Short mmCIF file of C-alpha atoms in Angstrom, two decimals:
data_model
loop_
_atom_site.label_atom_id
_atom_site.label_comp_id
_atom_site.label_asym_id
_atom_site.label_seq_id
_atom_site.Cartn_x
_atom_site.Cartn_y
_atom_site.Cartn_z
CA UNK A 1 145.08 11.55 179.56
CA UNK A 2 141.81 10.68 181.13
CA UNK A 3 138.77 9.62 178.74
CA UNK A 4 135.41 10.62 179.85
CA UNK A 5 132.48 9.06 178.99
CA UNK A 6 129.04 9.43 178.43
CA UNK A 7 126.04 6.94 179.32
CA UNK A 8 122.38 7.47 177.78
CA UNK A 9 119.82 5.40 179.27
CA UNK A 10 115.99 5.18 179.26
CA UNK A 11 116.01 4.66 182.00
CA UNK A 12 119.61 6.12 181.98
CA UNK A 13 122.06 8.83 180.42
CA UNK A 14 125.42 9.59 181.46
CA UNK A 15 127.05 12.24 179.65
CA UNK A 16 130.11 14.21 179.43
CA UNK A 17 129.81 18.42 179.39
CA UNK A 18 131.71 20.33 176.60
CA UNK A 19 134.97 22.47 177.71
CA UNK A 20 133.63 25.96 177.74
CA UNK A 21 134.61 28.34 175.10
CA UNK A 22 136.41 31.42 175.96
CA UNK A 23 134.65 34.80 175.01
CA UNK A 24 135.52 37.95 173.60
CA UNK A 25 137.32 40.17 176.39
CA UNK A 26 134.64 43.11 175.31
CA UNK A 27 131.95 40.34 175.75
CA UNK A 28 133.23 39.80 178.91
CA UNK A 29 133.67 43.13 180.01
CA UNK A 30 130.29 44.08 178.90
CA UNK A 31 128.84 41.44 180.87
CA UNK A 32 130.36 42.70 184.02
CA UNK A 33 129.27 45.91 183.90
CA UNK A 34 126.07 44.91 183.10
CA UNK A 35 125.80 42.96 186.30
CA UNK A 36 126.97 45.60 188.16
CA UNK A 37 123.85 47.24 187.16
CA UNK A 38 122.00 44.42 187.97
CA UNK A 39 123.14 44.06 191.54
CA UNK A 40 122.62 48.01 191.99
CA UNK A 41 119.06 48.07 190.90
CA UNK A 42 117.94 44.31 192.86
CA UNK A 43 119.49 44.60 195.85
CA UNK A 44 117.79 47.59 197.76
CA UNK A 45 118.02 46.68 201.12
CA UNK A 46 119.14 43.47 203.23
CA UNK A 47 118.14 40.10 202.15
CA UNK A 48 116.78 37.84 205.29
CA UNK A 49 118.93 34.11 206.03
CA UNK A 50 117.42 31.38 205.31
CA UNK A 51 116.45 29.02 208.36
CA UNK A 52 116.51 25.11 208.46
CA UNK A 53 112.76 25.61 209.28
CA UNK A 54 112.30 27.48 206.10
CA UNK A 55 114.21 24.52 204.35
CA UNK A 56 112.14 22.15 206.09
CA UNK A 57 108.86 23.90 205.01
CA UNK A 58 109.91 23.41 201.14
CA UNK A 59 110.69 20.46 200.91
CA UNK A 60 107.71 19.45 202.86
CA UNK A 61 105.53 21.39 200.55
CA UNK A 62 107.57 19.83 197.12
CA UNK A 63 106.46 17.14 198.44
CA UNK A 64 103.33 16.32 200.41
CA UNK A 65 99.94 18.55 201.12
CA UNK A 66 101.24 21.20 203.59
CA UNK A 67 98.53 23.74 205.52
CA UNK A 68 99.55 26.75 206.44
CA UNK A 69 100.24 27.41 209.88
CA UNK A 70 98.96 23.91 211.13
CA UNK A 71 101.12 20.91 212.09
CA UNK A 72 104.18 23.24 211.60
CA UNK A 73 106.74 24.81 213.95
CA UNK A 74 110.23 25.29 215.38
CA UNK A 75 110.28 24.37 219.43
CA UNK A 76 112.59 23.82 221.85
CA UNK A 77 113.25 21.43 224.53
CA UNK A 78 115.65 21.05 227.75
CA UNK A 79 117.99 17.79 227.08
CA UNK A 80 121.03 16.81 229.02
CA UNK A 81 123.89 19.76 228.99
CA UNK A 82 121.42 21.98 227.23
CA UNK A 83 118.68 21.82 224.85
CA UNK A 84 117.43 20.35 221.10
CA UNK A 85 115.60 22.58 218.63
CA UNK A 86 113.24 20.79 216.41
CA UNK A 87 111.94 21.89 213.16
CA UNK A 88 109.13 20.37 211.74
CA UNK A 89 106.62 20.09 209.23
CA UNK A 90 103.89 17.63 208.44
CA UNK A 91 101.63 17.57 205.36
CA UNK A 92 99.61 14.46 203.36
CA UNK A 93 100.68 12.51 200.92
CA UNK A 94 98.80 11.50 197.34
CA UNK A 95 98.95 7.74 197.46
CA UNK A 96 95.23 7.30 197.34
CA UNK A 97 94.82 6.58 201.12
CA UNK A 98 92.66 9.14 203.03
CA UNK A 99 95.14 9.08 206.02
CA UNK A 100 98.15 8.97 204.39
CA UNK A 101 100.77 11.24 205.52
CA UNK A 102 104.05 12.09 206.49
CA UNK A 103 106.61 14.48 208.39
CA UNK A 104 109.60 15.94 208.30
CA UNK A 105 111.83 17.19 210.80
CA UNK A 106 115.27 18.23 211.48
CA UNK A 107 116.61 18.39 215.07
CA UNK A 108 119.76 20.39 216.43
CA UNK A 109 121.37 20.42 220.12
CA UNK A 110 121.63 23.76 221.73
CA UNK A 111 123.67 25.33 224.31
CA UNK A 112 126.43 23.16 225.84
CA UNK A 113 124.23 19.93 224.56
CA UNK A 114 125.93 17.62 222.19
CA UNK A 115 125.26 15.06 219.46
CA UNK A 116 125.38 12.06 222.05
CA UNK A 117 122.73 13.48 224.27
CA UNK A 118 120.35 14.57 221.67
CA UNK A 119 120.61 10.89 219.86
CA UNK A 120 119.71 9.45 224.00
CA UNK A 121 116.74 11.62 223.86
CA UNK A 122 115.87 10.85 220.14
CA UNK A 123 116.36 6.76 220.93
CA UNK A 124 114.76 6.78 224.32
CA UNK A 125 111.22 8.03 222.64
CA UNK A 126 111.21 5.17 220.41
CA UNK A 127 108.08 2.62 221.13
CA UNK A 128 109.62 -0.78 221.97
CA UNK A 129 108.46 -2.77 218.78
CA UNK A 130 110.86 -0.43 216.84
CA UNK A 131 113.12 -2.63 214.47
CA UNK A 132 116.48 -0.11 213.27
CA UNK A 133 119.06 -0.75 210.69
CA UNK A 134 121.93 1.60 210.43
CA UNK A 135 123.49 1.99 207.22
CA UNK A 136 126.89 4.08 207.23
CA UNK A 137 127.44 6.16 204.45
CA UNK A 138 130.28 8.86 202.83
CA UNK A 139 130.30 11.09 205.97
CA UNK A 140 127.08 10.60 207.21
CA UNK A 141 125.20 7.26 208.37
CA UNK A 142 121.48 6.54 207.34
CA UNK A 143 118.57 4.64 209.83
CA UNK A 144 115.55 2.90 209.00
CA UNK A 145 112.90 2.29 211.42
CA UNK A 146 110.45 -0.33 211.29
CA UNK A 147 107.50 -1.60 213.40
CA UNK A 148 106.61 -4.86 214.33
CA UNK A 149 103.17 -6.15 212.85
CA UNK A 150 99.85 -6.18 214.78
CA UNK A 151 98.13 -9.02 216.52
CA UNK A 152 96.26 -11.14 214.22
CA UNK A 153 98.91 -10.74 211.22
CA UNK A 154 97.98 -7.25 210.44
CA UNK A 155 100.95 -5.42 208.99
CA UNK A 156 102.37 -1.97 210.03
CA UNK A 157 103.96 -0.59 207.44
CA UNK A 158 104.50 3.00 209.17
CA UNK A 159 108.28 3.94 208.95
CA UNK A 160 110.94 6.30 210.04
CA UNK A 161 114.64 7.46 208.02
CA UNK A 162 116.81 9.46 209.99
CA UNK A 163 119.67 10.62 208.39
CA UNK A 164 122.74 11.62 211.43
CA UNK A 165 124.86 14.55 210.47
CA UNK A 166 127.46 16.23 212.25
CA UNK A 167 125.21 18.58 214.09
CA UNK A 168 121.93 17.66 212.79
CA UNK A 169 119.42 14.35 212.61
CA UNK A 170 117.17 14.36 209.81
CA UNK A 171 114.13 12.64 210.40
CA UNK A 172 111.51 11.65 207.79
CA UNK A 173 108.31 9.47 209.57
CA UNK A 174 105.75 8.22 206.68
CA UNK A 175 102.47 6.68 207.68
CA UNK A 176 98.81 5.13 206.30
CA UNK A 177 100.31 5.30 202.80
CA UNK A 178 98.74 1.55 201.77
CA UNK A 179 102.08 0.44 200.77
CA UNK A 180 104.52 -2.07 202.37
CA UNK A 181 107.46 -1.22 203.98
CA UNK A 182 109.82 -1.57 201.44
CA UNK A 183 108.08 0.64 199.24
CA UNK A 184 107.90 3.22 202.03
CA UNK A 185 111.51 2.97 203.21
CA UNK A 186 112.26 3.90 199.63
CA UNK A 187 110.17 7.17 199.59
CA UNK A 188 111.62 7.72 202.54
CA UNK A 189 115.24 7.66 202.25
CA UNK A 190 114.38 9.97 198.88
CA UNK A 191 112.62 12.34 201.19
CA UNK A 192 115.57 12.73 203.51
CA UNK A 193 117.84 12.95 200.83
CA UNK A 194 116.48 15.75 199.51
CA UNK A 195 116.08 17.73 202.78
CA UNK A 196 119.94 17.16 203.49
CA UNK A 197 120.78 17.91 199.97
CA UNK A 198 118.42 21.57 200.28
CA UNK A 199 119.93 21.90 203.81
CA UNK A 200 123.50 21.81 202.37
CA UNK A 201 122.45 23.88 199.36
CA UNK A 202 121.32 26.48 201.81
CA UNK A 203 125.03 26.48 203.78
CA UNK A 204 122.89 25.07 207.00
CA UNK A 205 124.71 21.78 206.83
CA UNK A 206 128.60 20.81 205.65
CA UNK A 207 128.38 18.61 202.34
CA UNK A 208 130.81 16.19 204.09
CA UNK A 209 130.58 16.76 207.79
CA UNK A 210 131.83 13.44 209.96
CA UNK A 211 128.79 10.71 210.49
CA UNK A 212 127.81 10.84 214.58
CA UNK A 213 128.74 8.19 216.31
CA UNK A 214 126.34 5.00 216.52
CA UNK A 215 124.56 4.16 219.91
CA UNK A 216 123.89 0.97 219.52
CA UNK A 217 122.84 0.00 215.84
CA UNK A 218 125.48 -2.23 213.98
CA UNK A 219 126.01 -0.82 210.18
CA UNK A 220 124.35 -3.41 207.77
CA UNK A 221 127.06 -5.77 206.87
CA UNK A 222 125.50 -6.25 202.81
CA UNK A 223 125.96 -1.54 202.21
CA UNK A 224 129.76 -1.39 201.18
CA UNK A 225 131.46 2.12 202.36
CA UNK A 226 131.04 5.23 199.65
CA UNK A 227 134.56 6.44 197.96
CA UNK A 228 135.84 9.38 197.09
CA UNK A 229 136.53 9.72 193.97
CA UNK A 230 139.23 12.08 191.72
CA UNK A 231 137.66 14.68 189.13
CA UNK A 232 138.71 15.94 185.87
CA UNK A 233 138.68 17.76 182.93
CA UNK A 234 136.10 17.41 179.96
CA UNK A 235 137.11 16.53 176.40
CA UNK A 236 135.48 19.03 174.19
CA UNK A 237 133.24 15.96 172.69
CA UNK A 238 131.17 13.25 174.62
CA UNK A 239 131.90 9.49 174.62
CA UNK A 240 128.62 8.06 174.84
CA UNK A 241 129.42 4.97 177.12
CA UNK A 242 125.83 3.19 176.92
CA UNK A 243 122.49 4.00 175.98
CA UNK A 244 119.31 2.54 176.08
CA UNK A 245 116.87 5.53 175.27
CA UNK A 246 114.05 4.95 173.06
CA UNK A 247 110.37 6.10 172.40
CA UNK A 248 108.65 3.01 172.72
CA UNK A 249 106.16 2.88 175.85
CA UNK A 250 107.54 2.19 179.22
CA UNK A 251 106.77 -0.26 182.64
CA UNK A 252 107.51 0.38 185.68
CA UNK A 253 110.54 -1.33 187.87
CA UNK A 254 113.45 -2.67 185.83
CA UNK A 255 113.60 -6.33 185.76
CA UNK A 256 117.42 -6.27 184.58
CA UNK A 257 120.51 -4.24 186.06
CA UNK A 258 122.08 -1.46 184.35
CA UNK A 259 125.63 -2.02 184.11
CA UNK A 260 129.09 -0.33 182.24
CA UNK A 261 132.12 -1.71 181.76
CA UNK A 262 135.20 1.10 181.00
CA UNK A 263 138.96 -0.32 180.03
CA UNK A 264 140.33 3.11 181.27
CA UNK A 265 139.49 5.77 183.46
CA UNK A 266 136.47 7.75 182.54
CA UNK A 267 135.23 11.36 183.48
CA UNK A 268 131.66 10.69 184.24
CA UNK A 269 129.47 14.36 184.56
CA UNK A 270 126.13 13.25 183.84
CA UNK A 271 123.84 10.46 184.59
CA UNK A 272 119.99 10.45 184.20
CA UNK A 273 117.07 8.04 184.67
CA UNK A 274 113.46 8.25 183.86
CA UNK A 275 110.26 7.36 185.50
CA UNK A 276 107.50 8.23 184.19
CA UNK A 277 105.30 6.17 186.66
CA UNK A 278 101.99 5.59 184.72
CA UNK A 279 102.18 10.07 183.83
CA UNK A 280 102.59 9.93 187.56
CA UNK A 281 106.69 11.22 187.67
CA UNK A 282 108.49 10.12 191.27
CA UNK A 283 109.75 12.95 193.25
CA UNK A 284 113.45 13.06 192.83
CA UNK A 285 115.81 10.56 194.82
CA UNK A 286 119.70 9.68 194.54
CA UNK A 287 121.66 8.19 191.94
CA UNK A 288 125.10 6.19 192.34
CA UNK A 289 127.20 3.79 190.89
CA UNK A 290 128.79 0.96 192.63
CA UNK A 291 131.70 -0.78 191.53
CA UNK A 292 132.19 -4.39 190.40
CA UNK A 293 134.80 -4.65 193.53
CA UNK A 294 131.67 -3.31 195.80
CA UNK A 295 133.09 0.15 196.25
CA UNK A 296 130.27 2.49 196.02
CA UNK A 297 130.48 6.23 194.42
CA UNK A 298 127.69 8.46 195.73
CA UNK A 299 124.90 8.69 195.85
CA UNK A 300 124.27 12.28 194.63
CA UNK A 301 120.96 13.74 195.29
CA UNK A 302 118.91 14.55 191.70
CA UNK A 303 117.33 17.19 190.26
CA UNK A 304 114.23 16.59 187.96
CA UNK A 305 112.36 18.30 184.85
CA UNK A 306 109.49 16.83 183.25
CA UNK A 307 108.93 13.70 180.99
CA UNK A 308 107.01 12.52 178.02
CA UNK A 309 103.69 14.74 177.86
CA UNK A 310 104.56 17.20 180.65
CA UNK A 311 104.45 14.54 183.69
CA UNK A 312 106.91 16.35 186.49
CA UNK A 313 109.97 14.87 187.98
CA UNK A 314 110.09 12.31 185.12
CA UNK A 315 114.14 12.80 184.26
CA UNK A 316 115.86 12.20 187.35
CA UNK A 317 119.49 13.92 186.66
CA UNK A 318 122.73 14.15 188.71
CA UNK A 319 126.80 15.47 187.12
CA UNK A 320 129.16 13.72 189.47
CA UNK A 321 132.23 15.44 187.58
CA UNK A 322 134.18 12.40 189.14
CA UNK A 323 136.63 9.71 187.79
CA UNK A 324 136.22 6.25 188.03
CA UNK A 325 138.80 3.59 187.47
CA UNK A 326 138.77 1.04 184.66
CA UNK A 327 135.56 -1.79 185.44
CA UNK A 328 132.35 -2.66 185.61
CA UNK A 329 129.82 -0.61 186.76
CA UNK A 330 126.15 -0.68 188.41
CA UNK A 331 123.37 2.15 188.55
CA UNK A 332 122.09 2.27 191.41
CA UNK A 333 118.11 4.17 191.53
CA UNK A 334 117.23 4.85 194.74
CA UNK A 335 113.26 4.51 193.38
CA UNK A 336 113.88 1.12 191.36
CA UNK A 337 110.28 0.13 191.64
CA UNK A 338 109.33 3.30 189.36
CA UNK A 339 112.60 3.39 186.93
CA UNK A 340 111.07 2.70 183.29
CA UNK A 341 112.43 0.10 181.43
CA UNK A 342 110.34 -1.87 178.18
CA UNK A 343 111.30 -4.65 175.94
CA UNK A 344 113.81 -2.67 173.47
CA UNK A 345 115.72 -1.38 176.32
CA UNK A 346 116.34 -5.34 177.61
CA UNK A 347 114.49 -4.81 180.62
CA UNK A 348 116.33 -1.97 182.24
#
């Protein structure tokens, strides 16, 4: 029989759910008919489809300044064998920089045009100081896009994340924010990662649809391939496998990793992660564990709910519902520069 464990953290929490109880067959047959009602008095007339525009336009507005009707739009262009559709949204960002801003944008071939032509046309607008590392992932493959610096040593931090799906390319350009480029890669891998996550949420997208081919960019050697992992059942009570939650007052970016160690297989459902960011919060990323043998599980895209004194997206939360062999295991943030950690949690 599989264990399952659960791992509370400050900074992290991974938990096991309880086995559901069954009810009372009049419970349950009182429940359907009330739904029946439910559906009979809500659902007076057809309900419109959601478009990967519409998903587009959240996510931009979740996340960034967003003005109706401007820098916002669906068009479409003649490409090789057919043509693209772009969707795309652009709004600023709150980073304390007057110009800072970003957009997002998911593009689609058309017609008889397929994946290979639209990543030509996507690669052949690039400016030639563009720097790209492609990172291949569980069924989809990940690109960051960097610019070289000015003349004189002045640094452009601007960056892209495109994120290549089986018939979609998720792009996510960030600009003027005042940070560096790392910290802007960051927020913008968490920015595409939520778009595909609401795109797949929204049945636009397959979960687990085969990574396009790469044109060009070698994978980066140091990102081990995701796994697949089995699933379970829940034990009716949780095994808290490590936990570093406390009250005291948090700093931001944890100086020490957050590791497990399991002598059997475990049932891991939930793992959360707080950053509070100076009452700030961090719009929600990824979580994942990787493996002491490199093997990486995830990452799952998060949801959030608020923190200490109300401040939004504090708790960053994901349930896996996967087991994981007997090891040593590593959290892996995908905003480590804003995970809490203090003193009485050892630094992470």
């Amino acid at each position: 029989m599989r264990k399952k464990g659960r791992i509370s953290m400050s900074i992290l929490t991974m938990t096991d759910k309880r086995k559901r109880v069954n009810r009372p067959l009049f419970r349950v047959a009182g429940l359907v008919i009330l739904a029946l009602m439910f559906v009979a008095v809500c659902l007076p007339g057809p309900v419109l489809a959601v478009s990967v525009f519409d998903v587009v336009k959240e996510v931009a507005r979740a996340n960034s300044h967003i003005e109706e009707g401007f820098n916002m739009d669906t068009l479409e262009f003649p490409i090789t064998g057919g043509s693209m559709i772009s969707s795309f949204v652009g709004g600023d960002l709150n980073t304390g920089e007057r110009w800072a801003y970003v957009w997002f944008s998911v593009d689609e071939p058309a017609g008889n045009a397929s994946m290979a032509r639209l990543m030509e046309n996507l690669e052949a607008s690039l400016d030639e100081d563009v720097n790209m590392k492609a990172i291949a992932m569980d069924g989809y493959e990940i690109r960051e896009l960097t610019h070289d610096d000015y003349r004189w040593e002045l640094p452009n931090d601007d960056v892209e994340v495109w994120i290549i799906l089986a018939r979609h390319v998720i792009q996510v350009d960030i600009s003027d924010t005042g940070y560096d480029k790392t910290a802007n890669l960051q927020m913008g891998r968490n920015l595409a990662l939520q778009l595909k996550a609401s795109l797949e949420k929204a049945g636009l997208t397959s979960p687990t649809g085969a990574s396009a081919a790469p044109t060009g960019a070698a994978p980066a050697a140091e990102t081990p391939p995701a796994v697949a992992a089995g699933t379970g059942t829940a034990l009716d009570e949780p095994v808290k496998v490590s936990d570093t939650m406390n009250i005291a007052g948090v700093y931001n970016g944890a100086t020490v990793p957050t590791t497990f160690s399991v002598s059997s297989p475990h049932l891991v459902t939930y793992i959360s992660t707080y950053h509070w960011n100076n009452a700030r919060g961090t719009p929600g990323g990824t979580i994942a564990l990787q493996g002491s043998d490199g093997k990486v599980y995830g990452p799952w895209a998060v949801t959030t709910r608020p923190g200490q004194g109300g401040v939004p997206n504090a708790y960053w939360v994901v349930e896996p519902n996967i087991v994981v062999p007997a090891g040593t295991y590593t959290v892996i943030d995908s905003d480590p520069g804003t995970w809490s950690q203090n003193s009485q949690s050892g630094g992470k």
